[in-house]
Short mmCIF file of C-alpha atoms in Angstrom, two decimals:
data_model
loop_
_atom_site.label_atom_id
_atom_site.label_comp_id
_atom_site.label_asym_id
_atom_site.label_seq_id
_atom_site.Cartn_x
_atom_site.Cartn_y
_atom_site.Cartn_z
CA UNK A 1 -57.59 -112.01 125.25
CA UNK A 2 -58.99 -114.39 122.57
CA UNK A 3 -59.43 -117.77 122.56
CA UNK A 4 -60.19 -119.89 119.50
CA UNK A 5 -60.68 -122.93 117.40
CA UNK A 6 -60.14 -123.18 113.87
CA UNK A 7 -60.90 -125.72 111.13
CA UNK A 8 -58.00 -125.45 108.13
CA UNK A 9 -58.23 -127.67 104.98
CA UNK A 10 -55.69 -128.75 103.13
CA UNK A 11 -56.85 -130.52 99.80
CA UNK A 12 -55.03 -132.27 96.27
CA UNK A 13 -54.50 -134.74 93.58
CA UNK A 14 -51.18 -135.34 95.84
CA UNK A 15 -51.02 -136.66 99.22
CA UNK A 16 -48.13 -136.55 99.18
CA UNK A 17 -47.76 -132.70 98.71
CA UNK A 18 -51.00 -132.69 100.64
CA UNK A 19 -49.30 -134.07 104.39
CA UNK A 20 -46.70 -131.59 103.13
CA UNK A 21 -48.33 -128.11 102.65
CA UNK A 22 -50.25 -130.00 106.28
CA UNK A 23 -46.86 -129.68 108.02
CA UNK A 24 -45.68 -126.82 106.96
CA UNK A 25 -49.43 -125.19 108.20
CA UNK A 26 -49.18 -126.21 111.42
CA UNK A 27 -45.31 -125.77 111.74
CA UNK A 28 -46.14 -122.02 111.19
CA UNK A 29 -49.24 -121.54 113.06
CA UNK A 30 -47.38 -123.01 116.05
CA UNK A 31 -44.37 -120.71 115.84
CA UNK A 32 -46.69 -118.36 114.86
CA UNK A 33 -49.21 -118.47 117.20
CA UNK A 34 -48.47 -121.09 119.82
CA UNK A 35 -51.11 -122.72 118.18
CA UNK A 36 -52.60 -126.40 119.67
CA UNK A 37 -53.04 -128.73 116.64
CA UNK A 38 -55.96 -130.87 118.78
CA UNK A 39 -56.69 -133.18 115.92
CA UNK A 40 -56.17 -134.31 112.36
CA UNK A 41 -59.19 -135.37 110.15
CA UNK A 42 -58.34 -136.47 106.89
CA UNK A 43 -60.00 -137.94 103.18
CA UNK A 44 -60.65 -139.19 100.04
CA UNK A 45 -62.76 -137.74 97.04
CA UNK A 46 -62.58 -140.02 94.19
CA UNK A 47 -64.16 -138.27 90.69
CA UNK A 48 -63.83 -140.22 87.70
CA UNK A 49 -59.97 -140.99 87.59
CA UNK A 50 -59.41 -138.32 90.21
CA UNK A 51 -58.83 -139.23 93.38
CA UNK A 52 -58.65 -135.46 96.23
CA UNK A 53 -56.71 -135.54 99.70
CA UNK A 54 -58.45 -133.81 102.11
CA UNK A 55 -56.66 -132.93 105.92
CA UNK A 56 -58.07 -131.09 107.85
CA UNK A 57 -56.83 -130.11 111.55
CA UNK A 58 -58.68 -128.15 115.06
CA UNK A 59 -55.86 -125.40 115.75
CA UNK A 60 -56.59 -123.86 119.40
CA UNK A 61 -55.14 -120.75 119.06
CA UNK A 62 -55.07 -117.37 122.10
CA UNK A 63 -54.81 -113.82 120.27
CA UNK A 64 -53.54 -110.43 123.08
CA UNK A 65 -55.58 -108.68 121.12
CA UNK A 66 -58.52 -107.69 118.80
CA UNK A 67 -56.84 -106.51 115.40
CA UNK A 68 -53.89 -110.00 116.27
CA UNK A 69 -57.41 -112.13 115.69
CA UNK A 70 -58.72 -110.07 112.36
CA UNK A 71 -54.66 -110.57 110.58
CA UNK A 72 -55.42 -114.28 111.30
CA UNK A 73 -58.34 -114.72 109.93
CA UNK A 74 -57.79 -112.77 107.51
CA UNK A 75 -54.47 -114.22 105.98
CA UNK A 76 -55.74 -118.42 106.55
CA UNK A 77 -59.45 -118.35 105.91
CA UNK A 78 -60.13 -120.81 109.04
CA UNK A 79 -63.14 -122.17 110.25
CA UNK A 80 -63.36 -120.67 113.13
CA UNK A 81 -65.05 -120.78 117.01
CA UNK A 82 -64.68 -118.75 119.06
CA UNK A 83 -63.99 -120.09 123.43
CA UNK A 84 -63.49 -116.39 124.74
CA UNK A 85 -64.58 -114.70 125.75
CA UNK A 86 -68.54 -113.38 126.12
CA UNK A 87 -67.56 -110.18 126.13
CA UNK A 88 -64.87 -107.59 124.83
CA UNK A 89 -64.70 -104.01 125.35
CA UNK A 90 -62.75 -101.63 122.77
CA UNK A 91 -61.58 -98.62 122.70
CA UNK A 92 -62.52 -96.66 119.74
CA UNK A 93 -58.58 -95.96 118.84
CA UNK A 94 -58.73 -99.97 118.74
CA UNK A 95 -61.46 -101.28 116.60
CA UNK A 96 -61.16 -97.93 114.07
CA UNK A 97 -57.47 -99.50 113.28
CA UNK A 98 -58.97 -102.71 112.65
CA UNK A 99 -61.36 -101.11 110.57
CA UNK A 100 -58.58 -99.83 108.68
CA UNK A 101 -56.85 -102.83 108.41
CA UNK A 102 -59.94 -104.46 106.69
CA UNK A 103 -60.13 -102.10 104.39
CA UNK A 104 -56.87 -101.71 103.17
CA UNK A 105 -56.12 -105.82 103.09
CA UNK A 106 -59.78 -106.24 100.92
CA UNK A 107 -57.76 -102.89 98.52
CA UNK A 108 -54.22 -104.88 98.58
CA UNK A 109 -56.51 -108.06 96.92
CA UNK A 110 -58.76 -105.48 94.81
CA UNK A 111 -55.82 -104.02 93.13
CA UNK A 112 -53.32 -107.15 92.83
CA UNK A 113 -56.10 -109.60 91.35
CA UNK A 114 -58.58 -106.75 90.11
CA UNK A 115 -61.25 -108.72 91.87
CA UNK A 116 -63.56 -107.84 94.01
CA UNK A 117 -66.68 -107.73 95.09
CA UNK A 118 -70.19 -105.84 93.83
CA UNK A 119 -72.30 -103.66 95.35
CA UNK A 120 -75.80 -104.66 93.71
CA UNK A 121 -78.85 -101.63 93.74
CA UNK A 122 -82.09 -103.27 94.77
CA UNK A 123 -85.14 -102.19 93.51
CA UNK A 124 -85.06 -98.60 92.46
CA UNK A 125 -87.17 -96.66 94.21
CA UNK A 126 -87.76 -93.46 95.56
CA UNK A 127 -85.02 -91.25 98.31
CA UNK A 128 -84.98 -87.87 99.76
CA UNK A 129 -81.84 -87.58 98.58
CA UNK A 130 -82.36 -83.22 100.63
CA UNK A 131 -83.89 -85.78 103.26
CA UNK A 132 -80.49 -87.35 104.29
CA UNK A 133 -78.83 -83.70 103.19
CA UNK A 134 -80.60 -82.66 106.41
CA UNK A 135 -80.37 -85.92 108.34
CA UNK A 136 -83.02 -87.61 108.74
CA UNK A 137 -82.79 -88.14 112.92
CA UNK A 138 -82.25 -85.85 116.29
CA UNK A 139 -79.31 -86.37 118.39
CA UNK A 140 -81.98 -87.55 120.68
CA UNK A 141 -83.44 -90.23 118.03
CA UNK A 142 -79.43 -91.39 117.47
CA UNK A 143 -78.98 -92.16 121.14
CA UNK A 144 -82.50 -94.35 121.04
CA UNK A 145 -80.39 -96.73 118.33
CA UNK A 146 -76.92 -96.55 119.91
CA UNK A 147 -79.84 -98.01 123.18
CA UNK A 148 -80.97 -100.96 120.58
CA UNK A 149 -77.43 -101.81 120.40
CA UNK A 150 -76.55 -99.84 116.69
CA UNK A 151 -73.30 -97.94 116.04
CA UNK A 152 -72.34 -94.22 114.83
CA UNK A 153 -70.85 -94.79 112.28
CA UNK A 154 -68.20 -92.01 110.45
CA UNK A 155 -68.71 -93.36 106.53
CA UNK A 156 -66.92 -91.06 103.45
CA UNK A 157 -66.96 -93.30 100.10
CA UNK A 158 -65.98 -93.07 95.92
CA UNK A 159 -68.63 -92.19 93.92
CA UNK A 160 -69.15 -91.77 90.11
CA UNK A 161 -72.53 -90.67 87.53
CA UNK A 162 -73.81 -89.20 85.53
CA UNK A 163 -75.13 -86.58 88.07
CA UNK A 164 -74.84 -86.24 92.08
CA UNK A 165 -78.09 -87.25 92.70
CA UNK A 166 -77.67 -91.08 90.70
CA UNK A 167 -74.60 -91.61 92.83
CA UNK A 168 -76.45 -90.60 96.51
CA UNK A 169 -80.25 -92.97 95.60
CA UNK A 170 -77.86 -95.46 94.84
CA UNK A 171 -75.66 -95.96 97.26
CA UNK A 172 -78.48 -95.58 100.29
CA UNK A 173 -80.34 -98.24 97.84
CA UNK A 174 -77.45 -99.96 97.89
CA UNK A 175 -76.59 -99.77 102.34
CA UNK A 176 -80.61 -100.33 102.21
CA UNK A 177 -81.16 -103.48 105.60
CA UNK A 178 -82.79 -103.60 108.94
CA UNK A 179 -79.43 -102.93 110.18
CA UNK A 180 -78.01 -100.04 108.76
CA UNK A 181 -80.24 -96.91 109.57
CA UNK A 182 -79.05 -93.34 107.18
CA UNK A 183 -78.49 -90.17 108.96
CA UNK A 184 -77.18 -87.65 107.45
CA UNK A 185 -74.78 -87.62 104.03
CA UNK A 186 -72.60 -84.45 102.28
CA UNK A 187 -70.94 -84.11 99.11
CA UNK A 188 -68.12 -82.85 97.32
CA UNK A 189 -67.93 -83.17 93.29
CA UNK A 190 -64.22 -82.94 92.28
CA UNK A 191 -66.74 -81.98 88.33
CA UNK A 192 -67.47 -78.79 87.22
CA UNK A 193 -69.53 -80.65 85.09
CA UNK A 194 -73.03 -81.88 85.87
CA UNK A 195 -71.59 -85.11 86.29
CA UNK A 196 -70.84 -86.23 89.90
CA UNK A 197 -66.27 -88.00 91.02
CA UNK A 198 -66.28 -87.34 93.52
CA UNK A 199 -67.08 -88.36 97.96
CA UNK A 200 -69.94 -88.77 99.95
CA UNK A 201 -70.07 -88.40 103.54
CA UNK A 202 -72.94 -91.01 105.72
CA UNK A 203 -73.34 -90.53 108.99
CA UNK A 204 -74.86 -93.82 109.72
CA UNK A 205 -76.15 -96.67 112.60
CA UNK A 206 -75.00 -99.75 112.17
CA UNK A 207 -74.67 -103.48 113.63
CA UNK A 208 -70.95 -104.82 114.48
CA UNK A 209 -71.23 -106.84 111.90
CA UNK A 210 -72.06 -104.95 109.56
CA UNK A 211 -70.08 -102.56 109.66
CA UNK A 212 -66.63 -104.59 109.25
CA UNK A 213 -68.83 -105.88 105.73
CA UNK A 214 -68.96 -102.15 104.84
CA UNK A 215 -65.32 -102.50 105.01
CA UNK A 216 -64.00 -105.13 103.07
CA UNK A 217 -67.15 -104.71 100.12
CA UNK A 218 -67.34 -101.17 99.82
CA UNK A 219 -63.70 -100.52 100.77
CA UNK A 220 -64.66 -96.57 102.09
CA UNK A 221 -61.84 -94.18 101.86
CA UNK A 222 -62.97 -93.40 105.76
CA UNK A 223 -64.32 -95.32 108.40
CA UNK A 224 -64.76 -94.33 111.84
CA UNK A 225 -66.97 -95.00 115.03
CA UNK A 226 -68.31 -92.23 116.35
CA UNK A 227 -67.92 -92.82 120.75
CA UNK A 228 -64.95 -93.70 123.24
CA UNK A 229 -65.77 -97.61 122.74
CA UNK A 230 -67.89 -100.42 122.03
CA UNK A 231 -68.95 -104.08 123.22
CA UNK A 232 -68.68 -107.27 121.05
CA UNK A 233 -70.40 -110.26 121.84
CA UNK A 234 -68.61 -113.53 121.23
CA UNK A 235 -71.38 -114.77 118.23
CA UNK A 236 -69.82 -110.36 117.09
CA UNK A 237 -66.56 -111.77 117.21
CA UNK A 238 -66.66 -114.81 115.38
CA UNK A 239 -69.54 -113.64 113.04
CA UNK A 240 -66.56 -111.50 112.25
CA UNK A 241 -64.06 -113.66 111.75
CA UNK A 242 -65.58 -116.10 110.05
CA UNK A 243 -67.43 -113.74 107.85
CA UNK A 244 -64.01 -112.50 107.04
CA UNK A 245 -62.40 -115.41 106.56
CA UNK A 246 -64.67 -116.72 103.78
CA UNK A 247 -64.59 -113.46 101.48
CA UNK A 248 -60.93 -113.80 101.64
CA UNK A 249 -61.14 -117.07 100.45
CA UNK A 250 -63.61 -116.93 98.27
CA UNK A 251 -61.60 -114.01 96.25
CA UNK A 252 -59.33 -116.25 96.44
CA UNK A 253 -60.63 -118.81 94.60
CA UNK A 254 -62.41 -116.53 92.52
CA UNK A 255 -58.14 -115.53 91.40
CA UNK A 256 -57.21 -119.98 91.23
CA UNK A 257 -60.27 -120.45 89.05
CA UNK A 258 -59.89 -117.22 86.52
CA UNK A 259 -56.22 -118.67 86.06
#
């Protein structure tokens, strides 16, 4: 079981509407999750001749499994504090199912509103593409990384560009950080000419947070862990939940501002 305290905020320029929307939200959370309202805070901000009313509530919610918790984060975009458990063990099929859920949720958002996250390519640098095709690490080295808390992951990305080498380099440079270790790549080009329009399969190792960051920012075709189970700490559970909540809020805000 996962127990959290979630801060939910309703804000608007009509006190009556804010009150009603907050009441609806509280009733919905109580009905769906048996949430308990711990406290409520209210605030008024003035900007020129306008007044903005804010109502914030802290809810205590219990989830039977990790998928339900992530579903909540994706739908309600709360500010989350995880109370328990200290450790959570998840089978491969459980974590892979949740990763697929995250990819599907963000892909649906992108398809509906045509807004998503840009993955920036940092400064250009030399990339040994052939080395990555052969594989950078042997199995003993990969075991050493796993003992340091890295999780072996297989990811498949779509790629389009003027040639295969450019597409591979851009992907690897964008993924390059201390918490992600690229081991090997395999490509499949569906074009018969020099331009690339195909798939890039990547064997990589990363920490739990980065695994979910890859899921929602890159929207890979497939993403799965390559071990029987993983263990998440309380901090992992909280950081992942807040990251996904924040990402959904950011995209939703962008849609509102565009309108």
